[in-house]
Amino acid sequence: MAHAELTEIAPGEVTARSPRRRSGLASVEHFLGILVEIPAAFLVVAEIVILFAGVVSRYVLHSPLIWSDELASILFLWLAMLGSAVAFRRVEHMRMTAIVASARPAMRAYLDLVATCAALAFLLMIVWPSYDYAYEESFITTPALQISNSWRAAALPVGICLMGLFAFLRLLRAGDLWMVLRAILSVAVVIAVFWLLKGTLKPLGNLNLIIFFVGVAGFCVFAGVPIAFGFGLATYGYLALTTRTPLMVLIGRMDEGMSHLILLSVPLFVFLGLLIEMTGMARAMVGFLASLLGHVRGGLHYVLVGAMYLVSGISGSKAADMAAVAPVLFPEMKLRGAKPGDLVALLAATGAQTETIPPSLVLITIGSVTGVSIAALFTGGLLPGVVLAITLSALVWWRYRGENLEHVTKASGREIGRAFVIALPALALPFVIRYAVVEGIATATEVSTIGIIYAFIVGFLVYGLLIYRKFEWRRIVPMLVETACLSGAILLIIGCATGMAWGLTQSGFSRALASAMTGLPGGSATFIAVSIVAFVVLGSVLEGIPAIVLFGPLLFPIARAVGVHEVHYAMIIILAMGIGLFAPPFGVGYYAACAIGKVDPAEGIKPIWGYLLALMIGLIIVAIFPWISIGFL
């Protein structure tokens, strides 16, 4: 969602020169890409089968598979690393492109090459520590399968080498050799300068935290280096140049961050979101809402708000939510006179509004890095989304109170009933997921497989054979590859951010931060206010998941210390982060909404500020009244 719109042709490549050599390199890269994508897609299927088999054997057959979680964990790390390699080849690792995109074409091509060189430098520096780590893990035997843990840990050096290979091929494919050399030299000079300053940096103590975790990380992020690699370079530099910590520890922290079994639900919910869009389930839900509200002023805007709420309760991925809803509603909304800029503004605002709707990937990430109950987060996230939906709807009513509806016909009771019957199997999916978690049928990780099986069966038998008579089997494999790609990009960020958070914690920063935050005048109210401002900024610059992984483990203990319930605090920072994520000019979610709606970002800048104000009012209401978040726990 957060990457630049780049093609597979590398930045700066000129296909007119040496066409035979370019074609050969492109063919090699394509072949290697297929070799990585096929196993990655297979691993997604394997995870679904293994976890669903575990649910059936435990709940139906009452004979648990003691090895299922262990095997799923082993395959999960391979999925994360192969998915990261796929994302690297496709240029889909999350990056902050606002500054790079505004540069002249030649400068943009140069900065893209610098980003590739910086990522390659990081990969080269950690490839040997990753091999050492995998070797050390060979002395550990897994408890259930009784195999060497190096079978799992080997995914790290393999994935790192594959990403390095794709980076090298991208540089070879660049058409401007002089620009490539300049980019390589630029990165090499920066690394050399830091290495020469090693003796000077060590005595600086905690000032190095600002130099590396603010200066280096911030420079990398704003220069367009993928966020995961920017975090990795900052952490590697801090550990290598200012401490005596073995660099293998960084790989261990990355492994720990990516290997939480709860994070296995990330790829599965991503695939579920793609599945409901492909089967037409999302289309059916939107059609039912449109039949109810399509005849009132601003009706389809209310439908957009409601549809995003419903779909978010299924997919967990904002990009998948927006892609499922926008193509269905936008054409009719434009016919009614809605301006394209206002449409993408509302689409982006609903993306922020629904960040807390389970099974949000951010909720799952918070649970994995802070230890907060996933079930409690899923329960607490429903009502805050309703509050923000009300504030958005109030603004929609004001803006569209004079909408011309002369050409709109009110749906009859029979038409509404028919739309409801068609949408009923799709509307049942969020309740199926919720019931499975609450009743203990499946864990928060396993419940995604129940959703996938349900969506596949209902999508094929009901929507594919009876209603729409269309089930696009050819899209299954690309959807599996897309799932691995997006998941790999997310999980690599979590891994690198976990390493950075560990470095901050070991330096004593967390203790200093806790002392400063608990000493703020005004107690919990000031703490919440400062957190809202901080996460709006962090959400705009870093995206949600990196910000949560980096600062969640530091701030949640402080929230408990000042008397703020952890679920209430989670809802506050998620919504604040969502507002930043979808706020221009830096919020990458806003540009994703524009890309999905096929609208020039400049058209939505003006109307989105009103929606952001409505969201902020809703957030303040949620912050003031904790019952909204914890009343049903």
PDB file of C-alpha atoms in Angstrom, residues 129-141 148-150 153 248:
ATOM      1  CA  PRO A 129      25.464 -12.900  10.786  1.00  0.00           C
ATOM      2  CA  SER A 130      22.301 -14.575   9.481  1.00  0.00           C
ATOM      3  CA  TYR A 131      24.305 -17.635   8.458  1.00  0.00           C
ATOM      4  CA  ASP A 132      25.922 -17.711  11.912  1.00  0.00           C
ATOM      5  CA  TYR A 133      22.494 -17.464  13.506  1.00  0.00           C
ATOM      6  CA  ALA A 134      21.120 -20.329  11.415  1.00  0.00           C
ATOM      7  CA  TYR A 135      24.178 -22.430  12.355  1.00  0.00           C
ATOM      8  CA  GLU A 136      23.703 -21.710  16.068  1.00  0.00           C
ATOM      9  CA  GLU A 137      20.058 -22.738  15.799  1.00  0.00           C
ATOM     10  CA  SER A 138      21.158 -26.156  14.468  1.00  0.00           C
ATOM     11  CA  PHE A 139      22.011 -27.159  18.044  1.00  0.00           C
ATOM     12  CA  ILE A 140      18.360 -26.714  19.078  1.00  0.00           C
ATOM     13  CA  THR A 141      15.860 -29.533  18.486  1.00  0.00           C
ATOM     14  CA  SER A 148      16.928 -29.253  13.983  1.00  0.00           C
ATOM     15  CA  ASN A 149      15.712 -25.662  14.350  1.00  0.00           C
ATOM     16  CA  SER A 150      18.103 -24.672  11.563  1.00  0.00           C
ATOM     17  CA  ALA A 153      16.270 -20.430  10.781  1.00  0.00           C
ATOM     18  CA  MET A 248      23.987 -12.042  15.286  1.00  0.00           C
TER      19      MET A 248
END
